[in-house]
Short mmCIF file of N, CA, C and O in Angstrom, two decimals:
data_model
loop_
_atom_site.label_atom_id
_atom_site.label_comp_id
_atom_site.label_asym_id
_atom_site.label_seq_id
_atom_site.Cartn_x
_atom_site.Cartn_y
_atom_site.Cartn_z
N PHE A 196 -25.99 -79.80 -55.47
CA PHE A 196 -25.50 -80.66 -54.41
C PHE A 196 -23.97 -80.67 -54.39
O PHE A 196 -23.37 -80.85 -53.35
N THR A 197 -23.36 -80.47 -55.53
CA THR A 197 -21.90 -80.43 -55.62
C THR A 197 -21.34 -79.25 -54.83
O THR A 197 -20.31 -79.38 -54.15
N ALA A 198 -22.00 -78.11 -54.91
CA ALA A 198 -21.53 -76.92 -54.18
C ALA A 198 -21.56 -77.18 -52.67
O ALA A 198 -20.62 -76.81 -51.96
N TRP A 199 -22.62 -77.82 -52.19
CA TRP A 199 -22.71 -78.12 -50.77
C TRP A 199 -21.60 -79.06 -50.33
O TRP A 199 -20.95 -78.85 -49.31
N THR A 200 -21.36 -80.10 -51.10
CA THR A 200 -20.32 -81.07 -50.76
C THR A 200 -18.94 -80.42 -50.75
O THR A 200 -18.12 -80.69 -49.86
N THR A 201 -18.69 -79.54 -51.70
CA THR A 201 -17.40 -78.84 -51.75
C THR A 201 -17.24 -77.94 -50.53
O THR A 201 -16.18 -77.96 -49.88
N LEU A 202 -18.25 -77.16 -50.21
CA LEU A 202 -18.18 -76.28 -49.04
C LEU A 202 -18.03 -77.08 -47.75
O LEU A 202 -17.27 -76.69 -46.86
N GLU A 203 -18.74 -78.17 -47.66
CA GLU A 203 -18.66 -79.00 -46.46
C GLU A 203 -17.25 -79.57 -46.27
O GLU A 203 -16.72 -79.60 -45.16
N SER A 204 -16.62 -80.00 -47.35
CA SER A 204 -15.27 -80.54 -47.23
C SER A 204 -14.26 -79.45 -46.88
O SER A 204 -13.32 -79.69 -46.12
N ILE A 205 -14.45 -78.24 -47.38
CA ILE A 205 -13.59 -77.12 -47.00
C ILE A 205 -13.78 -76.82 -45.52
O ILE A 205 -12.80 -76.64 -44.77
N GLY A 206 -15.01 -76.77 -45.08
CA GLY A 206 -15.30 -76.51 -43.67
C GLY A 206 -14.74 -77.59 -42.77
O GLY A 206 -14.22 -77.30 -41.69
N ASN A 207 -14.84 -78.84 -43.19
CA ASN A 207 -14.28 -79.94 -42.40
C ASN A 207 -12.77 -79.82 -42.27
O ASN A 207 -12.20 -80.11 -41.21
N SER A 208 -12.11 -79.39 -43.34
CA SER A 208 -10.66 -79.21 -43.29
C SER A 208 -10.28 -78.11 -42.29
O SER A 208 -9.37 -78.29 -41.47
N PHE A 209 -10.98 -76.99 -42.37
CA PHE A 209 -10.72 -75.91 -41.41
C PHE A 209 -11.07 -76.34 -39.99
O PHE A 209 -10.37 -76.00 -39.03
N GLY A 210 -12.15 -77.08 -39.83
CA GLY A 210 -12.55 -77.56 -38.52
C GLY A 210 -11.50 -78.47 -37.90
O GLY A 210 -11.20 -78.38 -36.71
N THR A 211 -10.92 -79.33 -38.72
CA THR A 211 -9.87 -80.22 -38.24
C THR A 211 -8.66 -79.41 -37.81
O THR A 211 -8.04 -79.68 -36.77
N MET A 212 -8.31 -78.39 -38.57
CA MET A 212 -7.19 -77.53 -38.22
C MET A 212 -7.47 -76.81 -36.89
O MET A 212 -6.60 -76.74 -36.03
N LEU A 213 -8.69 -76.30 -36.73
CA LEU A 213 -9.02 -75.61 -35.48
C LEU A 213 -9.02 -76.56 -34.30
O LEU A 213 -8.61 -76.19 -33.20
N ASN A 214 -9.47 -77.79 -34.50
CA ASN A 214 -9.40 -78.80 -33.43
C ASN A 214 -7.95 -79.01 -33.00
O ASN A 214 -7.66 -79.12 -31.82
N GLY A 215 -7.07 -79.06 -33.97
CA GLY A 215 -5.66 -79.28 -33.67
C GLY A 215 -5.01 -78.13 -32.90
O GLY A 215 -4.02 -78.32 -32.21
N THR A 216 -5.57 -76.94 -33.03
CA THR A 216 -5.03 -75.79 -32.31
C THR A 216 -5.81 -75.50 -31.03
O THR A 216 -5.54 -74.51 -30.35
N GLY A 217 -6.79 -76.33 -30.71
CA GLY A 217 -7.54 -76.18 -29.47
C GLY A 217 -8.60 -75.09 -29.51
O GLY A 217 -8.99 -74.55 -28.48
N ARG A 218 -9.10 -74.76 -30.67
CA ARG A 218 -10.10 -73.70 -30.83
C ARG A 218 -11.52 -74.28 -30.86
O ARG A 218 -12.30 -74.03 -31.77
N LEU A 219 -11.87 -75.03 -29.84
CA LEU A 219 -13.19 -75.68 -29.82
C LEU A 219 -14.31 -74.70 -29.50
O LEU A 219 -15.42 -74.84 -30.01
N LYS A 220 -14.03 -73.72 -28.65
CA LYS A 220 -15.07 -72.76 -28.29
C LYS A 220 -15.58 -72.02 -29.53
O LYS A 220 -16.79 -71.86 -29.70
N GLU A 221 -14.67 -71.59 -30.38
CA GLU A 221 -15.07 -70.89 -31.60
C GLU A 221 -15.94 -71.78 -32.48
O GLU A 221 -16.93 -71.34 -33.06
N GLN A 222 -15.57 -73.05 -32.56
CA GLN A 222 -16.34 -73.98 -33.39
C GLN A 222 -17.75 -74.19 -32.85
O GLN A 222 -18.71 -74.25 -33.63
N VAL A 223 -17.88 -74.30 -31.56
CA VAL A 223 -19.20 -74.51 -30.96
C VAL A 223 -20.09 -73.28 -31.20
O VAL A 223 -21.25 -73.41 -31.58
N VAL A 224 -19.52 -72.10 -30.99
CA VAL A 224 -20.29 -70.87 -31.21
C VAL A 224 -20.73 -70.79 -32.67
O VAL A 224 -21.89 -70.48 -32.97
N LEU A 225 -19.82 -71.08 -33.59
CA LEU A 225 -20.16 -71.03 -35.01
C LEU A 225 -21.22 -72.07 -35.38
O LEU A 225 -22.09 -71.81 -36.20
N ALA A 226 -21.15 -73.24 -34.77
CA ALA A 226 -22.14 -74.28 -35.06
C ALA A 226 -23.53 -73.85 -34.62
O ALA A 226 -24.52 -74.09 -35.34
N VAL A 227 -23.63 -73.20 -33.47
CA VAL A 227 -24.93 -72.75 -32.98
C VAL A 227 -25.47 -71.64 -33.89
O VAL A 227 -26.65 -71.64 -34.26
N ILE A 228 -24.60 -70.71 -34.27
CA ILE A 228 -25.02 -69.62 -35.17
C ILE A 228 -25.45 -70.20 -36.51
O ILE A 228 -26.49 -69.82 -37.06
N PHE A 229 -24.65 -71.13 -37.04
CA PHE A 229 -24.99 -71.76 -38.31
C PHE A 229 -26.35 -72.44 -38.24
O PHE A 229 -27.18 -72.30 -39.14
N ALA A 230 -26.60 -73.19 -37.18
CA ALA A 230 -27.87 -73.91 -37.05
C ALA A 230 -29.05 -72.96 -37.06
O ALA A 230 -30.05 -73.19 -37.76
N ALA A 231 -28.94 -71.87 -36.33
CA ALA A 231 -30.04 -70.90 -36.27
C ALA A 231 -30.27 -70.25 -37.63
O ALA A 231 -31.42 -70.13 -38.09
N VAL A 232 -29.19 -69.82 -38.27
CA VAL A 232 -29.32 -69.17 -39.58
C VAL A 232 -29.81 -70.17 -40.63
O VAL A 232 -30.66 -69.84 -41.47
N CYS A 233 -29.32 -71.39 -40.57
CA CYS A 233 -29.67 -72.40 -41.56
C CYS A 233 -31.16 -72.77 -41.48
O CYS A 233 -31.84 -72.82 -42.51
N ILE A 234 -31.64 -73.01 -40.29
CA ILE A 234 -33.05 -73.36 -40.14
C ILE A 234 -33.94 -72.23 -40.63
O ILE A 234 -34.92 -72.45 -41.36
N THR A 235 -33.59 -71.00 -40.24
CA THR A 235 -34.38 -69.85 -40.66
C THR A 235 -34.38 -69.69 -42.18
O THR A 235 -35.44 -69.48 -42.79
N SER A 236 -33.20 -69.79 -42.78
CA SER A 236 -33.14 -69.60 -44.24
C SER A 236 -33.83 -70.73 -44.99
O SER A 236 -34.46 -70.50 -46.02
N LYS A 237 -33.74 -71.95 -44.49
CA LYS A 237 -34.42 -73.07 -45.15
C LYS A 237 -35.94 -72.90 -45.12
O LYS A 237 -36.62 -73.11 -46.12
N VAL A 238 -36.46 -72.52 -43.98
CA VAL A 238 -37.91 -72.31 -43.86
C VAL A 238 -38.35 -71.19 -44.79
O VAL A 238 -39.37 -71.31 -45.49
N PHE A 239 -37.58 -70.12 -44.83
CA PHE A 239 -37.91 -68.98 -45.70
C PHE A 239 -37.85 -69.38 -47.17
O PHE A 239 -38.76 -69.08 -47.94
N LEU A 240 -36.78 -70.06 -47.57
CA LEU A 240 -36.58 -70.37 -48.99
C LEU A 240 -37.44 -71.52 -49.50
O LEU A 240 -37.81 -71.54 -50.66
N VAL A 241 -37.74 -72.49 -48.65
CA VAL A 241 -38.53 -73.63 -49.13
C VAL A 241 -39.94 -73.17 -49.51
O VAL A 241 -40.54 -73.72 -50.44
N SER A 242 -40.46 -72.17 -48.84
CA SER A 242 -41.80 -71.69 -49.17
C SER A 242 -41.81 -70.90 -50.49
O SER A 242 -42.85 -70.74 -51.10
N ARG A 243 -40.63 -70.43 -50.91
CA ARG A 243 -40.55 -69.65 -52.15
C ARG A 243 -39.97 -70.43 -53.32
O ARG A 243 -40.28 -70.13 -54.47
N MET A 244 -39.12 -71.40 -53.04
CA MET A 244 -38.42 -72.10 -54.12
C MET A 244 -38.69 -73.60 -54.16
O MET A 244 -38.18 -74.29 -55.03
N GLY A 245 -39.39 -74.09 -53.18
CA GLY A 245 -39.63 -75.53 -53.12
C GLY A 245 -38.44 -76.25 -52.52
O GLY A 245 -37.63 -75.66 -51.80
N PRO A 246 -38.28 -77.53 -52.82
CA PRO A 246 -37.21 -78.32 -52.23
C PRO A 246 -35.80 -77.78 -52.51
O PRO A 246 -34.90 -77.95 -51.70
N ALA A 247 -35.61 -77.12 -53.63
CA ALA A 247 -34.29 -76.55 -53.93
C ALA A 247 -33.92 -75.48 -52.91
O ALA A 247 -32.73 -75.25 -52.64
N GLY A 248 -34.91 -74.85 -52.31
CA GLY A 248 -34.65 -73.83 -51.30
C GLY A 248 -33.94 -74.36 -50.07
O GLY A 248 -33.19 -73.65 -49.41
N ILE A 249 -34.18 -75.64 -49.77
CA ILE A 249 -33.52 -76.26 -48.63
C ILE A 249 -32.01 -76.32 -48.86
O ILE A 249 -31.22 -75.93 -48.00
N LEU A 250 -31.61 -76.78 -50.02
CA LEU A 250 -30.19 -76.88 -50.33
C LEU A 250 -29.55 -75.50 -50.47
O LEU A 250 -28.45 -75.26 -49.95
N ILE A 251 -30.23 -74.60 -51.13
CA ILE A 251 -29.70 -73.24 -51.31
C ILE A 251 -29.57 -72.54 -49.95
O ILE A 251 -28.59 -71.85 -49.68
N GLY A 252 -30.54 -72.74 -49.08
CA GLY A 252 -30.46 -72.17 -47.73
C GLY A 252 -29.28 -72.69 -46.95
O GLY A 252 -28.59 -71.94 -46.25
N ALA A 253 -29.02 -73.99 -47.07
CA ALA A 253 -27.88 -74.58 -46.36
C ALA A 253 -26.56 -74.04 -46.91
O ALA A 253 -25.65 -73.71 -46.14
N ILE A 254 -26.45 -73.94 -48.22
CA ILE A 254 -25.22 -73.44 -48.84
C ILE A 254 -24.97 -71.99 -48.42
O ILE A 254 -23.86 -71.64 -48.00
N MET A 255 -25.98 -71.16 -48.54
CA MET A 255 -25.80 -69.74 -48.19
C MET A 255 -25.47 -69.58 -46.70
O MET A 255 -24.60 -68.78 -46.34
N SER A 256 -26.12 -70.34 -45.87
CA SER A 256 -25.88 -70.25 -44.42
C SER A 256 -24.47 -70.70 -44.07
O SER A 256 -23.78 -70.05 -43.28
N TYR A 257 -24.04 -71.80 -44.63
CA TYR A 257 -22.72 -72.35 -44.32
C TYR A 257 -21.62 -71.43 -44.83
O TYR A 257 -20.65 -71.16 -44.13
N LEU A 258 -21.81 -70.91 -46.02
CA LEU A 258 -20.82 -69.98 -46.58
C LEU A 258 -20.77 -68.70 -45.76
O LEU A 258 -19.69 -68.20 -45.44
N GLY A 259 -21.93 -68.18 -45.42
CA GLY A 259 -21.99 -66.90 -44.72
C GLY A 259 -21.58 -66.95 -43.26
O GLY A 259 -21.15 -65.95 -42.70
N THR A 260 -21.71 -68.10 -42.62
CA THR A 260 -21.36 -68.18 -41.20
C THR A 260 -20.07 -68.95 -40.96
O THR A 260 -19.13 -68.42 -40.40
N THR A 261 -20.01 -70.15 -41.42
CA THR A 261 -18.92 -71.03 -41.05
C THR A 261 -17.66 -70.84 -41.89
O THR A 261 -16.58 -70.62 -41.34
N ILE A 262 -17.77 -70.90 -43.18
CA ILE A 262 -16.58 -70.84 -44.04
C ILE A 262 -15.84 -69.51 -43.87
O ILE A 262 -14.62 -69.49 -43.67
N ILE A 263 -16.55 -68.42 -43.93
CA ILE A 263 -15.90 -67.11 -43.80
C ILE A 263 -15.27 -66.97 -42.42
O ILE A 263 -14.14 -66.50 -42.29
N ALA A 264 -15.98 -67.38 -41.38
CA ALA A 264 -15.42 -67.29 -40.03
C ALA A 264 -14.18 -68.17 -39.87
O ALA A 264 -13.19 -67.74 -39.27
N TYR A 265 -14.22 -69.39 -40.40
CA TYR A 265 -13.05 -70.27 -40.32
C TYR A 265 -11.85 -69.64 -41.02
O TYR A 265 -10.73 -69.71 -40.54
N MET A 266 -12.08 -69.02 -42.16
CA MET A 266 -10.98 -68.39 -42.88
C MET A 266 -10.39 -67.23 -42.08
O MET A 266 -9.17 -67.06 -42.03
N LEU A 267 -11.24 -66.45 -41.45
CA LEU A 267 -10.76 -65.33 -40.64
C LEU A 267 -9.98 -65.82 -39.42
O LEU A 267 -8.95 -65.26 -39.06
N ILE A 268 -10.46 -66.87 -38.79
CA ILE A 268 -9.76 -67.44 -37.64
C ILE A 268 -8.41 -68.00 -38.07
O ILE A 268 -7.39 -67.78 -37.41
N ALA A 269 -8.39 -68.73 -39.19
CA ALA A 269 -7.13 -69.30 -39.68
C ALA A 269 -6.14 -68.19 -40.02
O ALA A 269 -4.95 -68.28 -39.72
N ARG A 270 -6.62 -67.13 -40.63
CA ARG A 270 -5.76 -65.99 -40.96
C ARG A 270 -5.15 -65.39 -39.70
O ARG A 270 -3.96 -65.08 -39.65
N ARG A 271 -5.97 -65.23 -38.66
CA ARG A 271 -5.48 -64.69 -37.39
C ARG A 271 -4.43 -65.63 -36.77
O ARG A 271 -3.41 -65.17 -36.25
N LEU A 272 -4.68 -66.93 -36.84
CA LEU A 272 -3.73 -67.88 -36.28
C LEU A 272 -2.39 -67.85 -37.01
O LEU A 272 -1.33 -67.96 -36.39
N VAL A 273 -2.43 -67.68 -38.32
CA VAL A 273 -1.21 -67.59 -39.11
C VAL A 273 -0.45 -66.31 -38.75
O VAL A 273 0.77 -66.32 -38.56
N ARG A 274 -1.17 -65.22 -38.66
CA ARG A 274 -0.52 -63.92 -38.36
C ARG A 274 0.11 -63.89 -36.98
O ARG A 274 1.13 -63.26 -36.78
N THR A 275 -0.52 -64.55 -36.01
CA THR A 275 0.02 -64.54 -34.65
C THR A 275 1.06 -65.64 -34.43
O THR A 275 1.65 -65.71 -33.37
N GLY A 276 1.25 -66.47 -35.43
CA GLY A 276 2.23 -67.54 -35.33
C GLY A 276 1.76 -68.76 -34.56
O GLY A 276 2.56 -69.63 -34.22
N GLU A 277 0.47 -68.85 -34.29
CA GLU A 277 -0.07 -70.01 -33.58
C GLU A 277 -0.28 -71.21 -34.48
O GLU A 277 -0.58 -72.29 -34.02
N LEU A 278 -0.13 -71.00 -35.77
CA LEU A 278 -0.36 -72.09 -36.73
C LEU A 278 0.88 -72.31 -37.53
O LEU A 278 1.57 -71.46 -37.95
#
């Protein structure tokens, strides 16, 4: 549960930064992708790992979709001088 909370707080920080730069479209697209991947991975993992699969599915989905994408967007904003 600690890993999820840490990732969520990192994502919230990046999300706040993106809100401040007006990048809402990217956030909405990422949220939809995350939701689809997260639901799929949770269903898949809960049948194999039990309740722990729900948390592991959320962590893997959030890391693989949202955190990495936020970092790439932030990097692009820094390079272009928008941040």
